Amino acid sequence: MKRTVTNVSAYMALSMCVVFFFAGSKLFKPITAIENFLKAHSRIIKYITLGILGAGYVAYFIAACWLDFHRAIALVVLTCVAVFFTVYDLVKKYKGDSIKRIFKPAIRLVGLLVAWLAVDTSKRPEQLVSFGGVCLFILGIFIFSAHRHAVRWRTLFWGLGLQFVIGLFVIRTQPGYIAFNWLGAQVQTFLNYTQAGTSFVFGGLVEAGIFAFQALPIVIFFSSVMSVLYFLGVMQWVIIKISWIMQITMGTSPTESLSVAGNIFVGQTEAPLLIRPYLKDMTKSEIHAVIVGGFATIAGSVMGAFISFGIDASSLIAASVMAAPCALAMAKLSYPETEESKFKSEAEIKVDGGDEKNILEAASAGASTSIGLVANIGANLIAFLAILDFINAALRWLGGMVGYPEITFELICSYVFMPVAFMMGIPVEESFTVAELIGTKLFLNEFIAYEKLSKLKNNRLNGITEVGQYISVRSEIISTYALCGFANFSSLGIVIGGLSSICPSRKSDISAVVLRALITGTCVSLVNACIAGNLKLAWLKNHSKKAQLERFYMHYRRNFSRFFNDRHSFELHFTINAIS
């Protein structure tokens, strides 16, 4: 009986397979025909689809601008950027060689810019000091250059020229100042979304103003976003564009240009990952340039934490962008190229897109990767602040033996680096205060230095005017540029360990140039600050008015806010921004 049932079941299954085979062959014919049609006309379908999407976006763009242009400013900016880079790609593809030929004689234009800068600065003696600072730092690097006879002046002048043009646009022109302030405001708004996650995880601890629960989560959020942008190819695309500009103007190799351009957005150990396959074949000068780029800039994730301190976002963004061409220029002045580079064209360099399979994995990987960075930041702050307190206690004890118990590490730094601060364009009465910040950044780290700068800024806004307890707006901006970089002694081990793990065969070369790169990276930040101090800060009059109004606002909040509701407070703050 069982055998009969089994035979019947097998017969029915076989019959169904035969039926489905013949029916399926007819059923799938239309699907196969559609697939063949799509393959044969894929190009036309692609253009039609892009045309429909483009027309839809244009309609959406026009409608958004028509309904409320002010609200659509962000959309306008993003659209202009996308159009610019699309045109840029087309021009580069068909006219790239012509552009390179045009840029070669343009060195004369850079010379004219420098001459104009000298004449313009001579009209304002206070800016002349900053111009002298630029010359002094460049001269110092040249004197201690590894190969003075091999210096390529084209690289130096183009690097400083690009840095100056960016600074001129950001600081001197009203559109540039407005654009970077708008960008800084958008970054601040974007970083505020971190509170949604931190409030859920930490609850009321976020409102307590504790550093670990306010600033460090921003690093995690920003790292996750950067990982997503990297997965989508946005980061590689932008970095390649920037590196191409530096390569054709400054004459640097594509590998070092790519790494330094990457340092605008990522850290000193992450940017070299862009060129990981090529590190083993790079020259010693190129490796030095890669390390200098890491020391002279800050990562986007860490920048978010500094912005949370209250540091001016537009100045941080401008400083990091300006530092890239200057880093390449100063690196090639400190350690000129004496070997033949194996990399001549950007076509030889391929940028990896990462191992993540989808956007969610990329976001998760970015957040997970930042755990080590956050732990490193927290651990270093605990260690260095404790060491600083111990050093100050020891110095007070030693000073007390001879009648000077007020001696501290900060006081020593204020005297040692006072000439440096003065040459950046800081007024004499504030030079000692800024010198403390420079020394703190070099011997400890930039986190502690920016935290101190934030306190000085808040003291100014709160109306505190005692010498050494506050900092003026001009000095604050210059200091922001001077502190923008990872160049400190605690980063030496990070760089050696990070790059050696990527390319163990070059560990000896990395160790040989890392100290020189640290000094060069520090000088890049100082030259950046000199450029900021050298350019006419015409908007500081209005900015100072805003600072005075902000002081009044803080005084109002402290003394009269209990008589009014939050809406009156908001309206007063809005009026301050509108007036200034």
Coordinates of C-alpha atoms in Angstrom, one line a residue:
M1 CA 0.0 0.0 0.0
K2 CA 2.8 2.4 1.0
R3 CA 4.7 1.6 -2.2
T4 CA 1.6 2.3 -4.3
V5 CA 1.1 5.7 -2.6
T6 CA 4.8 6.6 -3.2
N7 CA 4.6 5.7 -6.9
V8 CA 1.5 7.8 -7.3
S9 CA 3.2 10.8 -5.6
A10 CA 6.3 10.5 -7.7
Y11 CA 4.1 10.3 -10.9
M12 CA 2.2 13.4 -9.9
A13 CA 5.3 15.3 -9.1
L14 CA 6.9 14.3 -12.5
S15 CA 3.7 15.3 -14.3
M16 CA 3.7 18.7 -12.6
C17 CA 7.3 19.4 -13.5
V18 CA 6.6 18.6 -17.2
V19 CA 3.5 20.9 -17.2
F20 CA 5.4 23.7 -15.6
F21 CA 8.3 23.3 -18.0
F22 CA 6.2 23.7 -21.1
A23 CA 4.0 26.3 -19.6
G24 CA 7.0 28.2 -18.1
S25 CA 8.8 28.4 -21.4
K26 CA 5.8 30.2 -22.9
L27 CA 5.3 32.2 -19.7
F28 CA 8.9 33.6 -19.6
K29 CA 9.0 34.5 -23.2
P30 CA 7.6 38.0 -22.7
I31 CA 10.0 38.6 -19.7
T32 CA 13.0 37.5 -21.8
A33 CA 11.9 39.8 -24.6
I34 CA 11.6 42.7 -22.2
E35 CA 15.1 42.0 -20.8
N36 CA 16.5 41.9 -24.3
F37 CA 14.8 45.2 -25.2
L38 CA 16.2 46.9 -22.0
K39 CA 19.7 45.7 -22.8
A40 CA 19.5 46.8 -26.4
H41 CA 18.2 50.3 -25.5
S42 CA 19.9 50.8 -22.1
R43 CA 21.7 54.0 -23.2
I44 CA 18.5 55.6 -24.4
I45 CA 16.6 54.5 -21.4
K46 CA 19.4 55.9 -19.1
Y47 CA 19.2 59.3 -20.8
I48 CA 15.4 59.4 -20.7
T49 CA 15.4 58.5 -17.0
L50 CA 18.1 61.1 -16.2
G51 CA 16.1 63.6 -18.2
I52 CA 12.9 62.9 -16.3
L53 CA 14.7 63.1 -12.9
G54 CA 16.5 66.3 -14.0
A55 CA 13.3 67.9 -15.2
G56 CA 11.6 67.0 -11.9
Y57 CA 14.5 68.5 -9.9
V58 CA 14.5 71.7 -11.9
A59 CA 10.7 72.0 -11.3
Y60 CA 11.2 71.3 -7.6
F61 CA 14.1 73.8 -7.5
I62 CA 12.1 76.6 -9.2
A63 CA 9.1 76.0 -6.9
A64 CA 11.2 76.1 -3.8
C65 CA 12.9 79.4 -4.8
W66 CA 9.6 80.9 -5.9
L67 CA 7.8 80.1 -2.6
D68 CA 10.6 81.2 -0.3
F69 CA 14.0 82.0 -1.7
H70 CA 15.5 82.7 1.7
R71 CA 14.5 79.3 2.9
A72 CA 15.9 77.7 -0.3
I73 CA 19.3 79.3 0.0
A74 CA 20.9 75.9 1.2
L75 CA 19.3 74.2 -1.9
V76 CA 20.7 76.9 -4.2
V77 CA 24.2 76.5 -2.7
L78 CA 24.1 72.7 -3.0
T79 CA 22.8 73.0 -6.6
C80 CA 25.5 75.5 -7.6
V81 CA 28.2 73.3 -6.1
A82 CA 26.9 70.2 -8.0
V83 CA 26.7 72.2 -11.3
F84 CA 30.2 73.6 -10.7
F85 CA 31.8 70.2 -10.2
T86 CA 29.9 68.7 -13.1
V87 CA 31.2 71.4 -15.4
Y88 CA 34.6 70.9 -13.8
D89 CA 34.6 67.2 -14.7
L90 CA 33.7 67.9 -18.3
V91 CA 36.4 70.6 -18.6
K92 CA 39.0 68.4 -17.0
K93 CA 38.1 65.5 -19.3
Y94 CA 38.3 67.4 -22.6
K95 CA 40.6 70.4 -21.7
G96 CA 42.7 69.0 -18.9
D97 CA 46.0 69.4 -20.7
S98 CA 45.2 73.0 -21.8
I99 CA 44.4 73.9 -18.2
K100 CA 47.8 72.6 -17.1
R101 CA 49.5 74.7 -19.7
I102 CA 47.5 77.8 -18.6
F103 CA 48.5 77.3 -14.9
K104 CA 52.3 77.2 -15.6
P105 CA 52.7 80.9 -16.5
A106 CA 50.2 81.9 -13.9
I107 CA 53.0 82.0 -11.3
R108 CA 53.4 85.6 -12.3
L109 CA 49.9 86.2 -11.0
V110 CA 50.9 84.8 -7.7
G111 CA 53.9 87.2 -7.7
L112 CA 51.5 90.1 -8.3
L113 CA 49.3 89.0 -5.5
V114 CA 52.3 88.9 -3.1
A115 CA 53.4 92.4 -4.3
W116 CA 49.9 93.7 -3.8
L117 CA 49.8 92.2 -0.4
A118 CA 53.0 94.0 0.6
V119 CA 51.7 97.3 -0.7
D120 CA 48.3 96.9 0.9
T121 CA 49.8 95.8 4.2
S122 CA 52.2 98.8 4.3
K123 CA 49.2 101.1 4.7
R124 CA 48.3 99.4 8.1
P125 CA 51.3 98.9 10.3
E126 CA 49.4 96.5 12.6
Q127 CA 49.1 94.1 9.7
L128 CA 52.7 94.6 8.7
V129 CA 53.8 92.6 11.7
S130 CA 51.8 89.6 10.5
F131 CA 53.4 89.9 7.1
G132 CA 56.8 89.9 8.8
G133 CA 55.7 86.7 10.6
V134 CA 55.1 84.9 7.4
C135 CA 58.5 85.8 6.1
L136 CA 60.2 84.9 9.4
F137 CA 58.6 81.4 9.6
I138 CA 59.4 80.6 5.9
L139 CA 63.0 81.8 6.4
G140 CA 63.4 79.6 9.4
I141 CA 62.1 76.5 7.6
F142 CA 64.4 77.3 4.6
I143 CA 67.5 77.7 6.9
F144 CA 67.0 74.3 8.4
S145 CA 65.9 72.7 5.2
A146 CA 67.2 69.2 4.5
H147 CA 68.3 70.1 0.9
R148 CA 68.3 73.8 0.4
H149 CA 69.8 73.5 -3.1
A150 CA 66.8 71.3 -4.2
V151 CA 64.0 73.7 -3.2
R152 CA 61.4 74.1 -6.0
W153 CA 60.2 77.7 -5.5
R154 CA 57.2 77.1 -7.8
T155 CA 55.7 74.7 -5.2
L156 CA 56.3 77.2 -2.3
F157 CA 54.8 80.2 -4.1
W158 CA 51.8 78.4 -5.5
G159 CA 51.1 76.9 -2.1
L160 CA 51.2 80.2 -0.4
G161 CA 49.3 81.8 -3.3
L162 CA 46.4 79.3 -3.0
Q163 CA 46.4 79.8 0.8
F164 CA 46.3 83.6 0.4
V165 CA 43.5 83.5 -2.2
I166 CA 41.4 81.3 0.0
G167 CA 42.1 83.6 3.0
L168 CA 41.4 86.7 0.9
F169 CA 38.0 85.3 -0.1
V170 CA 37.0 84.2 3.4
I171 CA 38.3 87.1 5.4
R172 CA 38.5 90.1 3.1
T173 CA 35.4 89.8 0.9
Q174 CA 31.9 90.1 2.2
P175 CA 30.5 87.3 0.0
G176 CA 33.2 85.0 1.2
Y177 CA 32.7 85.9 4.9
I178 CA 29.0 85.5 4.6
A179 CA 29.4 82.2 2.7
F180 CA 31.7 80.6 5.3
N181 CA 29.6 82.0 8.2
W182 CA 26.6 80.4 6.6
L183 CA 28.5 77.1 6.2
G184 CA 29.6 77.3 9.8
A185 CA 26.0 77.8 10.9
Q186 CA 24.8 74.8 8.9
V187 CA 27.5 72.7 10.4
Q188 CA 26.5 73.8 13.9
T189 CA 22.9 73.0 13.1
F190 CA 23.8 69.6 11.8
L191 CA 25.9 68.8 14.9
N192 CA 23.0 69.7 17.1
Y193 CA 21.2 66.5 15.9
T194 CA 23.7 64.6 18.1
Q195 CA 21.5 65.6 21.1
A196 CA 18.8 63.2 19.9
G197 CA 21.1 60.2 20.4
T198 CA 22.9 61.5 23.5
S199 CA 19.7 62.5 25.3
F200 CA 18.3 59.0 24.7
V201 CA 21.5 57.3 26.0
F202 CA 22.6 59.6 28.8
G203 CA 19.4 61.3 29.7
G204 CA 19.8 64.3 32.0
L205 CA 23.6 64.0 32.1
V206 CA 23.7 65.9 28.7
E207 CA 22.2 69.0 30.3
A208 CA 24.8 69.0 33.1
G209 CA 27.5 70.3 30.7
I210 CA 29.8 67.3 31.3
F211 CA 32.4 67.1 28.5
A212 CA 32.2 63.4 28.1
F213 CA 28.5 63.5 27.5
Q214 CA 28.4 66.7 25.3
A215 CA 31.5 67.0 23.1
L216 CA 32.6 63.4 22.7
P217 CA 29.3 62.1 21.2
I218 CA 29.7 64.6 18.4
V219 CA 32.9 62.8 17.4
I220 CA 30.9 59.5 17.1
F221 CA 28.1 61.2 15.1
F222 CA 30.5 62.9 12.7
S223 CA 32.6 59.8 12.3
S224 CA 29.5 57.8 11.3
V225 CA 28.4 60.5 8.8
M226 CA 31.9 60.6 7.3
S227 CA 31.9 56.9 6.9
V228 CA 28.6 57.1 5.0
L229 CA 29.9 59.8 2.7
Y230 CA 33.0 57.7 2.1
F231 CA 30.8 54.6 1.2
L232 CA 28.8 56.8 -1.2
G233 CA 32.0 58.0 -2.9
V234 CA 31.3 61.6 -2.0
M235 CA 34.5 62.0 0.1
Q236 CA 36.8 60.4 -2.5
W237 CA 35.2 62.6 -5.3
V238 CA 35.8 65.9 -3.4
I239 CA 39.3 64.9 -2.2
I240 CA 40.4 63.9 -5.8
K241 CA 39.2 67.3 -7.1
I242 CA 41.1 69.3 -4.5
S243 CA 44.2 67.2 -4.9
W244 CA 44.1 67.7 -8.7
I245 CA 44.1 71.4 -8.3
M246 CA 47.1 71.3 -5.9
Q247 CA 48.9 68.8 -8.2
I248 CA 48.7 70.9 -11.4
T249 CA 49.5 74.2 -9.7
M250 CA 52.2 73.2 -7.3
G251 CA 53.7 70.4 -9.3
T252 CA 53.5 67.8 -6.5
S253 CA 53.0 64.1 -7.0
P254 CA 49.4 62.7 -7.0
T255 CA 50.0 60.5 -3.9
E256 CA 51.1 63.3 -1.6
S257 CA 48.5 65.7 -3.0
L258 CA 45.7 63.2 -2.4
S259 CA 46.8 62.5 1.2
V260 CA 47.1 66.1 2.1
A261 CA 43.7 66.9 0.5
G262 CA 42.2 64.1 2.5
N263 CA 43.5 65.6 5.7
I264 CA 41.0 68.4 5.3
F265 CA 38.3 66.0 6.1
V266 CA 39.8 63.0 8.0
G267 CA 42.5 62.5 10.6
Q268 CA 46.3 62.1 10.3
T269 CA 46.1 58.2 10.4
E270 CA 43.0 57.9 8.2
A271 CA 44.1 60.1 5.2
P272 CA 47.1 57.9 4.4
L273 CA 44.7 55.0 4.0
L274 CA 43.7 56.7 0.7
I275 CA 47.2 55.9 -0.7
R276 CA 47.9 52.7 1.3
P277 CA 48.9 50.6 -1.7
Y278 CA 51.5 53.2 -2.8
L279 CA 53.2 54.1 0.5
K280 CA 55.9 51.4 0.0
D281 CA 57.0 53.0 -3.3
M282 CA 56.8 56.7 -2.2
T283 CA 60.0 58.8 -1.8
K284 CA 61.1 60.0 1.6
S285 CA 60.1 63.6 0.7
E286 CA 56.6 62.4 -0.2
I287 CA 56.3 60.5 3.1
H288 CA 57.4 63.7 4.9
A289 CA 54.7 65.7 3.1
V290 CA 52.0 63.1 4.0
I291 CA 53.0 63.4 7.7
V292 CA 53.1 67.3 7.6
G293 CA 49.6 67.3 6.1
G294 CA 48.4 65.3 9.1
F295 CA 50.0 67.6 11.6
A296 CA 48.9 70.8 9.9
T297 CA 45.1 70.0 9.8
I298 CA 42.4 68.6 12.0
A299 CA 39.8 65.9 11.3
G300 CA 36.2 66.8 10.6
S301 CA 35.0 64.7 13.5
V302 CA 37.3 66.5 16.0
M303 CA 36.3 69.8 14.4
G304 CA 32.7 69.1 15.5
A305 CA 33.9 68.8 19.1
F306 CA 35.8 72.1 18.9
I307 CA 32.6 73.8 17.5
S308 CA 30.7 72.5 20.5
F309 CA 33.2 74.4 22.7
G310 CA 32.0 77.6 21.1
I311 CA 34.9 78.1 18.7
D312 CA 34.0 80.0 15.5
A313 CA 33.0 77.3 13.0
S314 CA 33.7 79.4 9.9
S315 CA 37.3 80.1 11.1
L316 CA 37.9 76.4 11.8
I317 CA 36.7 75.4 8.3
A318 CA 38.7 78.1 6.6
A319 CA 41.8 77.3 8.6
S320 CA 41.7 73.6 7.7
V321 CA 41.1 74.3 4.0
M322 CA 43.9 77.0 3.9
A323 CA 46.3 74.7 5.6
A324 CA 46.3 72.0 2.9
P325 CA 48.2 73.9 0.1
C326 CA 50.4 75.6 2.8
A327 CA 51.3 72.2 4.2
L328 CA 52.5 70.9 0.9
A329 CA 54.4 74.1 0.2
M330 CA 56.2 74.1 3.6
A331 CA 56.8 70.3 3.5
K332 CA 58.6 70.7 0.2
L333 CA 60.6 73.6 1.6
S334 CA 61.6 71.7 4.7
Y335 CA 62.4 68.4 2.9
P336 CA 62.7 69.0 -0.9
E337 CA 62.4 66.2 -3.4
T338 CA 65.8 64.7 -4.4
E339 CA 64.5 61.4 -5.7
E340 CA 62.5 60.4 -8.8
S341 CA 58.8 59.9 -7.9
K342 CA 57.2 56.8 -9.4
F343 CA 53.8 58.5 -9.6
K344 CA 53.5 61.0 -12.3
S345 CA 49.7 61.1 -13.2
E346 CA 46.5 60.9 -11.2
A347 CA 45.3 58.2 -13.6
E348 CA 47.8 55.8 -11.9
I349 CA 46.1 56.3 -8.5
K350 CA 43.0 54.4 -7.6
V351 CA 41.1 55.2 -4.4
D352 CA 39.5 52.3 -2.6
G353 CA 35.8 52.6 -1.7
G354 CA 35.9 50.6 1.5
D355 CA 34.7 47.1 2.4
E356 CA 31.1 47.9 3.6
K357 CA 28.3 46.3 1.7
N358 CA 25.5 48.8 2.3
I359 CA 24.9 52.3 3.8
L360 CA 23.7 51.0 7.2
E361 CA 26.9 48.9 7.6
A362 CA 28.9 52.0 6.7
A363 CA 27.1 54.1 9.3
S364 CA 27.6 51.4 11.9
A365 CA 31.2 50.9 11.0
G366 CA 31.9 54.6 11.3
A367 CA 30.4 54.8 14.8
S368 CA 32.2 51.7 15.9
T369 CA 35.5 53.0 14.6
S370 CA 35.1 56.2 16.5
I371 CA 35.0 54.4 19.8
G372 CA 38.8 54.1 19.8
L373 CA 39.1 57.8 18.9
V374 CA 36.7 58.9 21.6
A375 CA 38.5 56.7 24.2
N376 CA 41.8 58.0 23.1
I377 CA 40.6 61.7 23.4
G378 CA 39.2 61.1 26.9
A379 CA 42.2 59.1 28.1
N380 CA 44.6 61.8 26.8
L381 CA 42.7 64.6 28.4
I382 CA 42.6 62.8 31.8
A383 CA 46.3 62.1 31.6
F384 CA 47.6 65.4 30.3
L385 CA 45.4 67.6 32.6
A386 CA 46.6 65.5 35.5
I387 CA 50.2 65.8 34.4
L388 CA 49.8 69.5 33.8
D389 CA 48.4 70.0 37.3
F390 CA 51.3 68.0 38.8
I391 CA 53.9 70.0 36.8
N392 CA 52.3 73.3 38.0
A393 CA 52.4 72.1 41.6
A394 CA 56.1 71.1 41.2
L395 CA 57.0 74.4 39.6
R396 CA 55.2 76.3 42.3
W397 CA 57.0 74.3 45.0
L398 CA 60.4 74.9 43.3
G399 CA 59.6 78.6 42.7
G400 CA 58.5 79.1 46.2
M401 CA 62.0 78.1 47.4
V402 CA 63.3 81.3 45.8
G403 CA 60.3 83.5 46.4
Y404 CA 58.4 82.9 43.1
P405 CA 55.5 80.6 44.0
E406 CA 53.4 81.8 41.0
I407 CA 55.6 80.0 38.4
T408 CA 53.5 77.6 36.2
F409 CA 53.8 75.8 32.9
E410 CA 51.5 78.3 31.3
L411 CA 53.6 81.2 32.6
I412 CA 56.8 79.7 31.1
C413 CA 55.0 79.2 27.8
S414 CA 53.7 82.7 27.8
Y415 CA 57.3 84.1 27.9
V416 CA 58.8 81.5 25.5
F417 CA 56.2 81.8 22.8
M418 CA 55.3 85.5 23.3
P419 CA 57.5 86.6 20.3
V420 CA 55.7 84.0 18.1
A421 CA 52.3 85.3 19.2
F422 CA 53.4 88.9 18.5
M423 CA 54.7 88.0 15.0
M424 CA 51.3 86.5 14.2
G425 CA 49.8 90.0 14.7
I426 CA 48.5 89.7 18.3
P427 CA 48.6 92.9 20.3
V428 CA 51.4 93.1 22.9
E429 CA 49.0 93.1 25.8
E430 CA 47.4 89.8 24.6
S431 CA 50.6 88.2 23.3
F432 CA 51.3 86.4 26.6
T433 CA 47.8 85.0 26.8
V434 CA 47.9 83.6 23.2
A435 CA 51.5 82.3 23.8
E436 CA 50.1 80.2 26.6
L437 CA 47.6 78.6 24.2
I438 CA 50.3 77.9 21.6
G439 CA 52.5 76.2 24.2
T440 CA 49.6 74.2 25.6
K441 CA 48.7 73.0 22.1
L442 CA 52.3 72.0 21.2
F443 CA 53.3 70.3 24.5
L444 CA 49.9 68.9 25.5
N445 CA 47.2 68.9 22.8
E446 CA 44.8 71.1 20.8
F447 CA 41.7 70.0 22.8
I448 CA 43.1 71.6 26.0
A449 CA 44.2 74.7 24.1
Y450 CA 40.8 75.2 22.4
E451 CA 39.0 74.6 25.7
K452 CA 41.1 77.4 27.2
L453 CA 40.4 79.7 24.2
S454 CA 36.7 79.0 24.7
K455 CA 36.9 80.2 28.3
L456 CA 38.6 83.4 27.3
K457 CA 36.0 84.0 24.6
N458 CA 33.1 83.4 27.1
N459 CA 34.8 85.8 29.6
R460 CA 34.8 88.5 26.9
L461 CA 31.1 87.9 26.2
N462 CA 30.3 88.0 29.9
G463 CA 31.9 91.4 30.2
I464 CA 35.2 90.4 32.0
T465 CA 37.9 92.8 31.0
E466 CA 40.8 92.0 33.3
V467 CA 44.2 91.5 31.4
G468 CA 44.8 87.8 30.7
Q469 CA 41.2 86.8 31.5
Y470 CA 39.6 87.5 28.1
I471 CA 40.6 87.7 24.5
S472 CA 39.6 90.3 21.8
V473 CA 37.8 89.2 18.6
R474 CA 40.8 89.7 16.4
S475 CA 43.1 87.7 18.6
E476 CA 40.5 85.0 19.0
I477 CA 40.3 84.6 15.2
I478 CA 44.1 84.5 14.8
S479 CA 44.4 82.0 17.7
T480 CA 41.8 79.8 16.1
Y481 CA 43.9 79.5 13.0
A482 CA 47.1 79.0 15.0
L483 CA 45.7 76.1 17.0
C484 CA 44.1 74.4 14.1
G485 CA 46.3 71.3 13.7
F486 CA 47.4 68.0 15.3
A487 CA 51.0 69.2 15.6
N488 CA 51.9 68.3 19.2
F489 CA 54.4 65.9 20.8
S490 CA 51.6 63.5 21.9
S491 CA 50.8 62.9 18.2
L492 CA 54.3 61.6 17.4
G493 CA 53.6 58.1 18.7
I494 CA 50.2 58.1 17.0
V495 CA 51.7 59.0 13.6
I496 CA 54.6 56.5 13.9
G497 CA 52.3 53.7 15.0
G498 CA 49.6 54.4 12.5
L499 CA 51.7 54.8 9.4
S500 CA 54.0 51.9 10.4
S501 CA 51.0 49.6 10.7
I502 CA 49.9 50.6 7.2
C503 CA 53.4 50.1 5.7
P504 CA 55.8 48.3 8.1
S505 CA 58.7 48.4 5.5
R506 CA 58.9 52.2 5.7
K507 CA 59.0 52.4 9.6
S508 CA 62.6 53.6 9.7
D509 CA 61.9 56.4 7.1
I510 CA 58.8 57.5 9.0
S511 CA 60.7 57.7 12.3
A512 CA 63.5 59.6 10.6
V513 CA 61.3 62.5 9.3
V514 CA 58.5 62.6 11.9
L515 CA 60.1 65.2 14.2
R516 CA 60.9 67.5 11.3
A517 CA 57.4 67.1 10.1
L518 CA 56.1 68.1 13.5
I519 CA 58.0 71.3 13.5
T520 CA 57.0 72.0 9.9
G521 CA 53.3 71.3 10.7
T522 CA 53.5 73.7 13.6
C523 CA 54.9 76.4 11.3
V524 CA 52.1 75.8 8.8
S525 CA 49.5 76.6 11.5
L526 CA 51.5 79.7 12.5
V527 CA 51.8 80.9 8.9
N528 CA 48.0 80.3 8.6
A529 CA 47.5 82.6 11.6
C530 CA 49.8 85.2 10.1
I531 CA 47.8 85.2 6.9
A532 CA 44.6 85.7 8.9
G533 CA 46.2 88.5 10.8
N534 CA 47.7 90.0 7.7
L535 CA 44.6 90.4 5.7
K536 CA 42.5 93.4 6.5
L537 CA 39.7 92.3 8.8
A538 CA 37.3 95.0 7.7
W539 CA 34.3 93.2 9.2
L540 CA 35.7 93.2 12.7
K541 CA 34.1 96.6 13.4
N542 CA 30.7 95.1 12.9
H543 CA 31.9 92.0 14.6
S544 CA 33.0 94.0 17.6
K545 CA 29.6 95.7 17.7
K546 CA 28.1 92.2 17.8
A547 CA 30.4 91.3 20.6
Q548 CA 29.3 94.3 22.6
L549 CA 25.7 93.5 22.0
E550 CA 26.3 89.9 23.0
R551 CA 27.8 91.1 26.3
F552 CA 24.6 93.1 26.9
Y553 CA 22.6 90.0 26.0
M554 CA 24.5 87.9 28.6
H555 CA 24.1 90.6 31.2
Y556 CA 20.4 90.7 30.4
R557 CA 20.1 87.0 30.8
R558 CA 21.8 87.0 34.1
N559 CA 20.0 89.9 35.7
F560 CA 16.6 90.4 34.0
S561 CA 15.5 87.1 32.5
R562 CA 13.4 86.2 35.5
F563 CA 11.1 89.1 34.7
F564 CA 10.5 88.0 31.1
N565 CA 9.7 84.7 29.4
D566 CA 12.0 82.9 26.9
R567 CA 10.3 84.4 23.9
H568 CA 11.5 87.9 24.9
S569 CA 15.0 86.5 25.4
F570 CA 15.0 84.9 22.0
E571 CA 13.7 88.0 20.3
L572 CA 16.5 90.1 21.9
H573 CA 19.1 87.6 20.7
F574 CA 17.6 87.6 17.2
T575 CA 17.7 91.4 17.2
I576 CA 21.4 91.3 18.1
N577 CA 22.2 89.1 15.1
A578 CA 20.1 91.2 12.8
I579 CA 21.7 94.5 13.8
S580 CA 25.2 93.2 13.6

